[in-house]
Amino acid sequence: MALKAIVVGLGKQNVQDYLPALQANDKFEIVAVCDLEPAKVEEVSQRYDCKGVVELDRFLVGNGREIDVAFVAVPHNQYKSVIWTLAKHGIDIIKEKPFAMCKAEAAQIAQEVYRNNVTLMMTLQRRHDPFFQTFGEYIGSIGDIHNVSAQYVMNIPQLDEGWRSQKSLAGGGALIDLGYHYVDLLIWYFGIPSRVFCNMSSGNRPKQRYDVEDTAAIQFAYKRNGRDSVIGQLLLSRVHWNKREHLRVIGTKGGAVLDNEKITVDYDNGESLEISREDFPSQSEVLQRQLNYFGSKLLSGEFAGKIDPHFLEQMAFVEAAYQSATDSCPIGPSSVLSVATVNYGSVV
Ligand SMILES: NC(=O)c1ccc[n+]([C@@H]2O[C@H](COP(=O)([O-])OP(=O)(O)OC[C@H]3O[C@@H](n4cnc5c(N)ncnc54)[C@H](O)[C@@H]3O)[C@@H](O)[C@H]2O)c1
């Protein structure tokens, strides 16, 4: 039987990506859509032939038992209250990134999930994308890794509009927004670094007013066996002249590069290979894979009352980078947010 879903937040992400994907997936059934703006609710509920909701809590008092799971994509400062409402009614949650606005909120969310014994998972589509999975396999083929260079950059013309322009609503800029995906990739491929050192810059669109960073440059190091065994850098920008995703990994037997739509691998024995994104499933197929993953985890109950430790590692990295930029010194992510203790509600 399909899981009954409510979709909360009818902005770009849910309307363009998740509503069409959910409609095409037989593991889920869209039973309601919710937004604070009645006009959006009216239009989208008609399009998907489902209930329209403006006041979430009031709706769930009468209808909560009909809902299994909520797909939530709202401005970053809105997640906490939406999660509280859903968890109180025992509804599982699939939320967009970031996990939280800051470490204190991360600990509160973990507590709430634990207290209400609900499942909370996050949409990080690259983990379900065979293109990025294959890149991870090639990283494993180039020997011991010693250097990583990553870039996720865009050209966003208007930085002074909407909730993304304000730290109080978004939690930050390039790092916590688009950068979150690359923090996740680094942790997925290499684990959590021993320390990060971050510089941030703002005001690179001089006539626009916003108080978040438009650029972040992060150096990181992984200490193993008492030495910095992997060193690297990550550039995140909203003011780059073009859009680019780039990862270059150097190992003792060669190098692997992911550059937008292409993976190349060069080995020190002279062999090399090149693969195009076209050889991999489309983005809509990737969304289906991700939904199937969520469906199976919700049914198995594997994450009920627990937080996937990766989410806390991502927040530890993000928080350490912001703290490093403020204090102008390197910070160890593990010293900022203890992944071991946060499940039980205490943050060191
Ligand atoms: N995974 C990705 O690649 C990706 C891409 C874009 C956005 N996102 C994430 O998706 C989320 C939303 O981004 P967006 O671009 O769709 O934003 P958006 O501004 O287009 O849409 C947000 C919507 O949420 C509604 N809303 C605000 N508060 C609400 C509340 N309390 N209850 C119900 N609805 C509420 C707003 O009215 C608006 O319709 C963010 O967390 C963002 O980081 C992820």
PDB file of N, CA and C in Angstrom, residues 20 43 58 73-74 83 90 106 127 147 163 192 226 273 278 290 298 319 326:
ATOM      1  N   PRO A  20       6.059  16.412  -8.942  1.00  0.00           N
ATOM      2  CA  PRO A  20       5.989  15.523 -10.116  1.00  0.00           C
ATOM      3  C   PRO A  20       6.615  14.143  -9.848  1.00  0.00           C
ATOM      4  N   GLU A  43      -4.068  26.552  -6.117  1.00  0.00           N
ATOM      5  CA  GLU A  43      -3.643  26.140  -7.458  1.00  0.00           C
ATOM      6  C   GLU A  43      -3.046  24.722  -7.457  1.00  0.00           C
ATOM      7  N   ARG A  58      -3.710  22.770  12.597  1.00  0.00           N
ATOM      8  CA  ARG A  58      -5.162  22.585  12.646  1.00  0.00           C
ATOM      9  C   ARG A  58      -5.605  21.426  11.757  1.00  0.00           C
ATOM     10  N   ALA A  73       9.879  21.409   2.135  1.00  0.00           N
ATOM     11  CA  ALA A  73      10.884  22.300   1.520  1.00  0.00           C
ATOM     12  C   ALA A  73      10.425  23.735   1.759  1.00  0.00           C
ATOM     13  N   VAL A  74      10.951  24.343   2.802  1.00  0.00           N
ATOM     14  CA  VAL A  74      10.541  25.696   3.219  1.00  0.00           C
ATOM     15  C   VAL A  74      11.807  26.522   3.460  1.00  0.00           C
ATOM     16  N   ILE A  83       8.753  20.998  11.702  1.00  0.00           N
ATOM     17  CA  ILE A  83       9.149  19.668  12.223  1.00  0.00           C
ATOM     18  C   ILE A  83       8.455  19.404  13.565  1.00  0.00           C
ATOM     19  N   GLY A  90       3.215  12.570  15.149  1.00  0.00           N
ATOM     20  CA  GLY A  90       3.775  11.251  14.824  1.00  0.00           C
ATOM     21  C   GLY A  90       4.004  11.028  13.344  1.00  0.00           C
ATOM     22  N   ALA A 106      20.354  21.820  15.506  1.00  0.00           N
ATOM     23  CA  ALA A 106      20.585  20.412  15.138  1.00  0.00           C
ATOM     24  C   ALA A 106      20.312  19.521  16.350  1.00  0.00           C
ATOM     25  N   ARG A 127      23.795  11.538  -3.516  1.00  0.00           N
ATOM     26  CA  ARG A 127      24.076  10.215  -2.946  1.00  0.00           C
ATOM     27  C   ARG A 127      23.323   9.102  -3.684  1.00  0.00           C
ATOM     28  N   ASN A 147      45.284  14.583  -1.987  1.00  0.00           N
ATOM     29  CA  ASN A 147      44.868  15.956  -2.261  1.00  0.00           C
ATOM     30  C   ASN A 147      43.479  15.978  -2.908  1.00  0.00           C
ATOM     31  N   TRP A 163      14.148  35.152   1.218  1.00  0.00           N
ATOM     32  CA  TRP A 163      14.748  34.707   2.482  1.00  0.00           C
ATOM     33  C   TRP A 163      16.237  34.367   2.353  1.00  0.00           C
ATOM     34  N   ILE A 192      34.840  12.921   7.833  1.00  0.00           N
ATOM     35  CA  ILE A 192      34.828  14.280   8.388  1.00  0.00           C
ATOM     36  C   ILE A 192      36.271  14.758   8.602  1.00  0.00           C
ATOM     37  N   GLY A 226      48.853  10.481  12.769  1.00  0.00           N
ATOM     38  CA  GLY A 226      49.625  11.597  13.314  1.00  0.00           C
ATOM     39  C   GLY A 226      50.085  12.627  12.298  1.00  0.00           C
ATOM     40  N   LEU A 273      40.602   6.946 -18.736  1.00  0.00           N
ATOM     41  CA  LEU A 273      39.239   6.728 -19.210  1.00  0.00           C
ATOM     42  C   LEU A 273      38.434   8.001 -19.045  1.00  0.00           C
ATOM     43  N   GLU A 278      25.859  11.549 -19.894  1.00  0.00           N
ATOM     44  CA  GLU A 278      24.814  10.965 -20.739  1.00  0.00           C
ATOM     45  C   GLU A 278      24.723   9.448 -20.582  1.00  0.00           C
ATOM     46  N   GLN A 290      15.857   8.052  -5.225  1.00  0.00           N
ATOM     47  CA  GLN A 290      15.866   8.614  -3.874  1.00  0.00           C
ATOM     48  C   GLN A 290      14.530   8.333  -3.170  1.00  0.00           C
ATOM     49  N   LEU A 298      11.391   4.096   5.393  1.00  0.00           N
ATOM     50  CA  LEU A 298      10.203   4.408   6.200  1.00  0.00           C
ATOM     51  C   LEU A 298       9.500   3.109   6.594  1.00  0.00           C
ATOM     52  N   GLU A 319      29.212  24.245  10.804  1.00  0.00           N
ATOM     53  CA  GLU A 319      29.370  25.102  11.985  1.00  0.00           C
ATOM     54  C   GLU A 319      30.850  25.451  12.193  1.00  0.00           C
ATOM     55  N   THR A 326      34.693  33.407  11.486  1.00  0.00           N
ATOM     56  CA  THR A 326      34.502  34.460  12.498  1.00  0.00           C
ATOM     57  C   THR A 326      35.778  34.655  13.331  1.00  0.00           C
TER      58      THR A 326
END
